[in-house]
Tab-separated table of C-alpha atoms in Angstrom:
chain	number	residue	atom	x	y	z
A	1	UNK	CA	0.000	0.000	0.000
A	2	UNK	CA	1.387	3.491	-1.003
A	3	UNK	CA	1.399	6.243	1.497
A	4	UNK	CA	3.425	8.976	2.461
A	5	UNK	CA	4.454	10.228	6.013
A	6	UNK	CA	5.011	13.524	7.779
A	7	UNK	CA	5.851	13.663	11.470
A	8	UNK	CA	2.656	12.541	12.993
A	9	UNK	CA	1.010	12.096	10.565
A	10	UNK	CA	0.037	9.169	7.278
A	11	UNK	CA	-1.153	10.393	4.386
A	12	UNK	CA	-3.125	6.921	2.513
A	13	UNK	CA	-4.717	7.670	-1.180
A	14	UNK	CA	-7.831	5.976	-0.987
A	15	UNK	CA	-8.363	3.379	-4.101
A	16	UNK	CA	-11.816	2.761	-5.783
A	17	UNK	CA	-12.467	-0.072	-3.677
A	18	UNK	CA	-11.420	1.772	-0.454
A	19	UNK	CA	-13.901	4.584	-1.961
A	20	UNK	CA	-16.977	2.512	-2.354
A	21	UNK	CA	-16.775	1.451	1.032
A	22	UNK	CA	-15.562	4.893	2.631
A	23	UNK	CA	-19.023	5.115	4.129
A	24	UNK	CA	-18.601	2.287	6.409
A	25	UNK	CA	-16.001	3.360	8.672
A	26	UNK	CA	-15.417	0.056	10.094
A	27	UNK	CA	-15.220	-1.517	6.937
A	28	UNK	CA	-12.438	1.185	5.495
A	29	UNK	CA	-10.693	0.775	8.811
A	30	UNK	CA	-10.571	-2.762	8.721
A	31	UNK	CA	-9.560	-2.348	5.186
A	32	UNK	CA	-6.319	-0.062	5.971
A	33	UNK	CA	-5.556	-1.511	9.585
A	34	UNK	CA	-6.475	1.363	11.126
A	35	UNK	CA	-8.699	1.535	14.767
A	36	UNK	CA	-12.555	2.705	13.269
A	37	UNK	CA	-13.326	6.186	14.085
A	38	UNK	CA	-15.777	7.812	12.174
A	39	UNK	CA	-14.497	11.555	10.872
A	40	UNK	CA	-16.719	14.150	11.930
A	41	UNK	CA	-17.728	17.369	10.448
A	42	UNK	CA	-19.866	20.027	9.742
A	43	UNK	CA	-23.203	19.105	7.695
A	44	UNK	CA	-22.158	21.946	4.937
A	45	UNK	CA	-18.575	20.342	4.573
A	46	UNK	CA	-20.351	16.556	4.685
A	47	UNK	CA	-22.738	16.826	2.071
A	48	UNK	CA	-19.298	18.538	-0.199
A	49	UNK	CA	-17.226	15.310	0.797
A	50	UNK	CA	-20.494	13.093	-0.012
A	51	UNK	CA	-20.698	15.031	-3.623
A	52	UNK	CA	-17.190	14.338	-4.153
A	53	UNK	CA	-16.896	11.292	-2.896
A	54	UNK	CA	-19.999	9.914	-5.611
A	55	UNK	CA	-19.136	12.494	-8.349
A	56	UNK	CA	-15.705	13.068	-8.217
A	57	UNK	CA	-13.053	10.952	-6.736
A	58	UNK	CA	-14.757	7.540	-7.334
A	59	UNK	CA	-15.366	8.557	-10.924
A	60	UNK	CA	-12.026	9.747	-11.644
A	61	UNK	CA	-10.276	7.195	-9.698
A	62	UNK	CA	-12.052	4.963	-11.804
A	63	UNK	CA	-10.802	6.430	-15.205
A	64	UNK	CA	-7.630	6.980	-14.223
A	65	UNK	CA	-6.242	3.524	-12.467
A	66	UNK	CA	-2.720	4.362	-13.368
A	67	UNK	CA	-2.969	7.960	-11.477
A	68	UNK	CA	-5.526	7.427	-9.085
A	69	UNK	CA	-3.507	9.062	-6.591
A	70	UNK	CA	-3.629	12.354	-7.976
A	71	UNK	CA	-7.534	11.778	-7.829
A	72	UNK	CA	-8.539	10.748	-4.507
A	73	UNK	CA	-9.181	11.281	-1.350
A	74	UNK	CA	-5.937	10.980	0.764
A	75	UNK	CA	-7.255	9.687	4.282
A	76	UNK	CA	-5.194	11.958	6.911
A	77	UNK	CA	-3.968	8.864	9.595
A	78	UNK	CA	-2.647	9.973	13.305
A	79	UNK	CA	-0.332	7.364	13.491
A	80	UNK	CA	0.254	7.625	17.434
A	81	UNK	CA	-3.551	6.633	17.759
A	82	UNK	CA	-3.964	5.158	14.353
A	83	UNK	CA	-7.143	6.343	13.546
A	84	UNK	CA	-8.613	8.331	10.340
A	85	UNK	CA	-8.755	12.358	11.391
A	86	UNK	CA	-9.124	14.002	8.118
A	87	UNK	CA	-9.112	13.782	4.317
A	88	UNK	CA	-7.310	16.101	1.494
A	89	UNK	CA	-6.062	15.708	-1.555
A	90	UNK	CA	-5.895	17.725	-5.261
A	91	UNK	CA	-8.027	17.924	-8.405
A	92	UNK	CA	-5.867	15.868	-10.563
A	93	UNK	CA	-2.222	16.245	-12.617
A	94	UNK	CA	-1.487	19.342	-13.258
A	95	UNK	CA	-3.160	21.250	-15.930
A	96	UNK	CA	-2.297	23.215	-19.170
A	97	UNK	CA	-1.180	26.178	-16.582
A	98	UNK	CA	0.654	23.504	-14.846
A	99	UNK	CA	-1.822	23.788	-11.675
A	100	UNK	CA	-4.075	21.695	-9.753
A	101	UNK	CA	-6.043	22.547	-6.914
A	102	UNK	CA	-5.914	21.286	-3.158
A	103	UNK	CA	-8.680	20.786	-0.620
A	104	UNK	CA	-8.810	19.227	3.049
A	105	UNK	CA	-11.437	18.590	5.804
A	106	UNK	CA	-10.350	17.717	9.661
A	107	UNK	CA	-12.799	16.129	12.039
A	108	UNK	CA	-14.355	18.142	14.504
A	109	UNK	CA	-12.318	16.745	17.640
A	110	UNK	CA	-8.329	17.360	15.944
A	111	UNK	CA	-8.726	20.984	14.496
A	112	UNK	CA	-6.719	23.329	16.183
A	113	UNK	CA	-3.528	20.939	16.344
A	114	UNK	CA	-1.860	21.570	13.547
A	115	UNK	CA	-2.522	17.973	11.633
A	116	UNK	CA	-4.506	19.947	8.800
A	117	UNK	CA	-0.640	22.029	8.293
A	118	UNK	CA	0.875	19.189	8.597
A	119	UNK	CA	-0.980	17.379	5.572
A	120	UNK	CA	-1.203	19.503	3.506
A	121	UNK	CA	3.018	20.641	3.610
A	122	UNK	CA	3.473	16.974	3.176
A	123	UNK	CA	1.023	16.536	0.282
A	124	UNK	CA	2.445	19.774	-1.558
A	125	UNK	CA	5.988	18.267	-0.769
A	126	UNK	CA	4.937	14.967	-2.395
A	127	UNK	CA	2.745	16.374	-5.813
A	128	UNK	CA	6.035	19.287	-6.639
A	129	UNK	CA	7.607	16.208	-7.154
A	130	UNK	CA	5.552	16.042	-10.333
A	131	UNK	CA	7.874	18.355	-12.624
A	132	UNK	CA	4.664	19.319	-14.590
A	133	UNK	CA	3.285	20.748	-11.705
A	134	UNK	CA	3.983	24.591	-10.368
A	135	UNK	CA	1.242	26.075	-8.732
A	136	UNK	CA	-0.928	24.188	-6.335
A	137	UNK	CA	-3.940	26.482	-5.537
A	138	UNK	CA	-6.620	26.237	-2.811
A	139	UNK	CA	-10.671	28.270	-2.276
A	140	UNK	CA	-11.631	29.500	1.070
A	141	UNK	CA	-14.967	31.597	1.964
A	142	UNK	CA	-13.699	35.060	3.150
A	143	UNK	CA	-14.661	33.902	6.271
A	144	UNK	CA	-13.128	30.485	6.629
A	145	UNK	CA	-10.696	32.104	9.004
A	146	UNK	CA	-9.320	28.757	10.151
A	147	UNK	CA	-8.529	27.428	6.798
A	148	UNK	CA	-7.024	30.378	5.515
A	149	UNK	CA	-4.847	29.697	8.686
A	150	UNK	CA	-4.009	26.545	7.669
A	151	UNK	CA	-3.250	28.030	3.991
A	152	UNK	CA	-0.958	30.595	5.679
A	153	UNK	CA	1.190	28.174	7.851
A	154	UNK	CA	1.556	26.221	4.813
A	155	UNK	CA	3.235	28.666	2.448
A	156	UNK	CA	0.223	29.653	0.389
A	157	UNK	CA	-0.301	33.256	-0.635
A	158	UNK	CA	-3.611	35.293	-0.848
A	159	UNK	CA	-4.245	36.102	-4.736
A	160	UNK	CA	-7.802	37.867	-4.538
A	161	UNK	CA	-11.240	37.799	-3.511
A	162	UNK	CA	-13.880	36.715	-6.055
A	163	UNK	CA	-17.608	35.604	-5.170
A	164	UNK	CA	-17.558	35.294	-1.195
A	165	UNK	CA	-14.252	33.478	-2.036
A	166	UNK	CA	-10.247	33.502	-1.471
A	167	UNK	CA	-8.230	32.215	-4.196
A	168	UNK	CA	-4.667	31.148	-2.527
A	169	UNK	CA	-1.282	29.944	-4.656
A	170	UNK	CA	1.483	27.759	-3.220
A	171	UNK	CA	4.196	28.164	-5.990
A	172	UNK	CA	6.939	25.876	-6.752
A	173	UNK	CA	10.049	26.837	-4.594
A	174	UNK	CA	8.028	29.001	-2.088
């Protein structure tokens, strides 16, 4: 199984199988080898992972075998405790501007400890390695003050304000 690892943390990409059973936490943990502990979340931020989950990742992951990683849903690991804490992961390879986009949710009960910093640093560490890529860019709402912290600690710049929504960059090198 292909991961990568950060200090406390495991980043796993999810496969197709490990997506069509993501909703049965004990089932995905016993999947992985992982304790089950079901990530919790907002309702807003749920129904989002549910859309992408059916119409995005799975989907993708499914056209894409060869890549899938750059498709799913990485499952953020604590591996002190072993258990499932968040997901992130990015739109896809890099596009024609050489940029894909980023995204992240943290259950309710490990926000404020750094583990959403963490994973995403060590996720931007591992997709630069793509040479194709240079940008990796993120969306917040203007007042998603907490992930635009997490953006912040993590190298990303502000680039404007569109719609209710911050565009952020993390360039190659920064």
């Amino acid at each position: 199984m292909f991961y990568i690892d950060s200090e406390r943390l495991r980043l796993i990409p999810l496969n197709l199988h490990q997506l069509r059973i993501y909703t049965n936490s004990e089932a995905l943990a016993e999947d992985l080898g992982l304790k089950a502990a079901k990530v919790e979340t907002e309702p807003f931020f749920q129904t989002e992972f549910d859309d992408a989950l059916q119409n995005h990742w799975a989907p993708l992951v499914e056209k894409n075998p060869d890549n899938y990683i750059w498709y799913t849903n990485w499952l953020i690991v604590l591996k002190e405790e072993n258990i499932a804490v968040g997901g992130i992961g990015v739109t896809g390879l890099p596009d024609e501007n050489s940029t894909c986009e980023t995204g992240y949710g943290m259950d309710l009960n490990h926000r404020g400890k750094g583990y959403a910093t963490e994973a995403l640093m060590c996720l931007a560490h591992w997709a630069f390695q793509n040479p194709d890529l240079k940008t990796i860019i993120a969306h917040t709402l203007v007042d998603g003050l907490s992930s635009q912290k997490v953006l912040q600690k993590a190298g990303f710049q502000s680039v404007k304000t569109e719609n209710e929504l911050v565009l952020w960059e993390l360039k190659r090198g920064e």
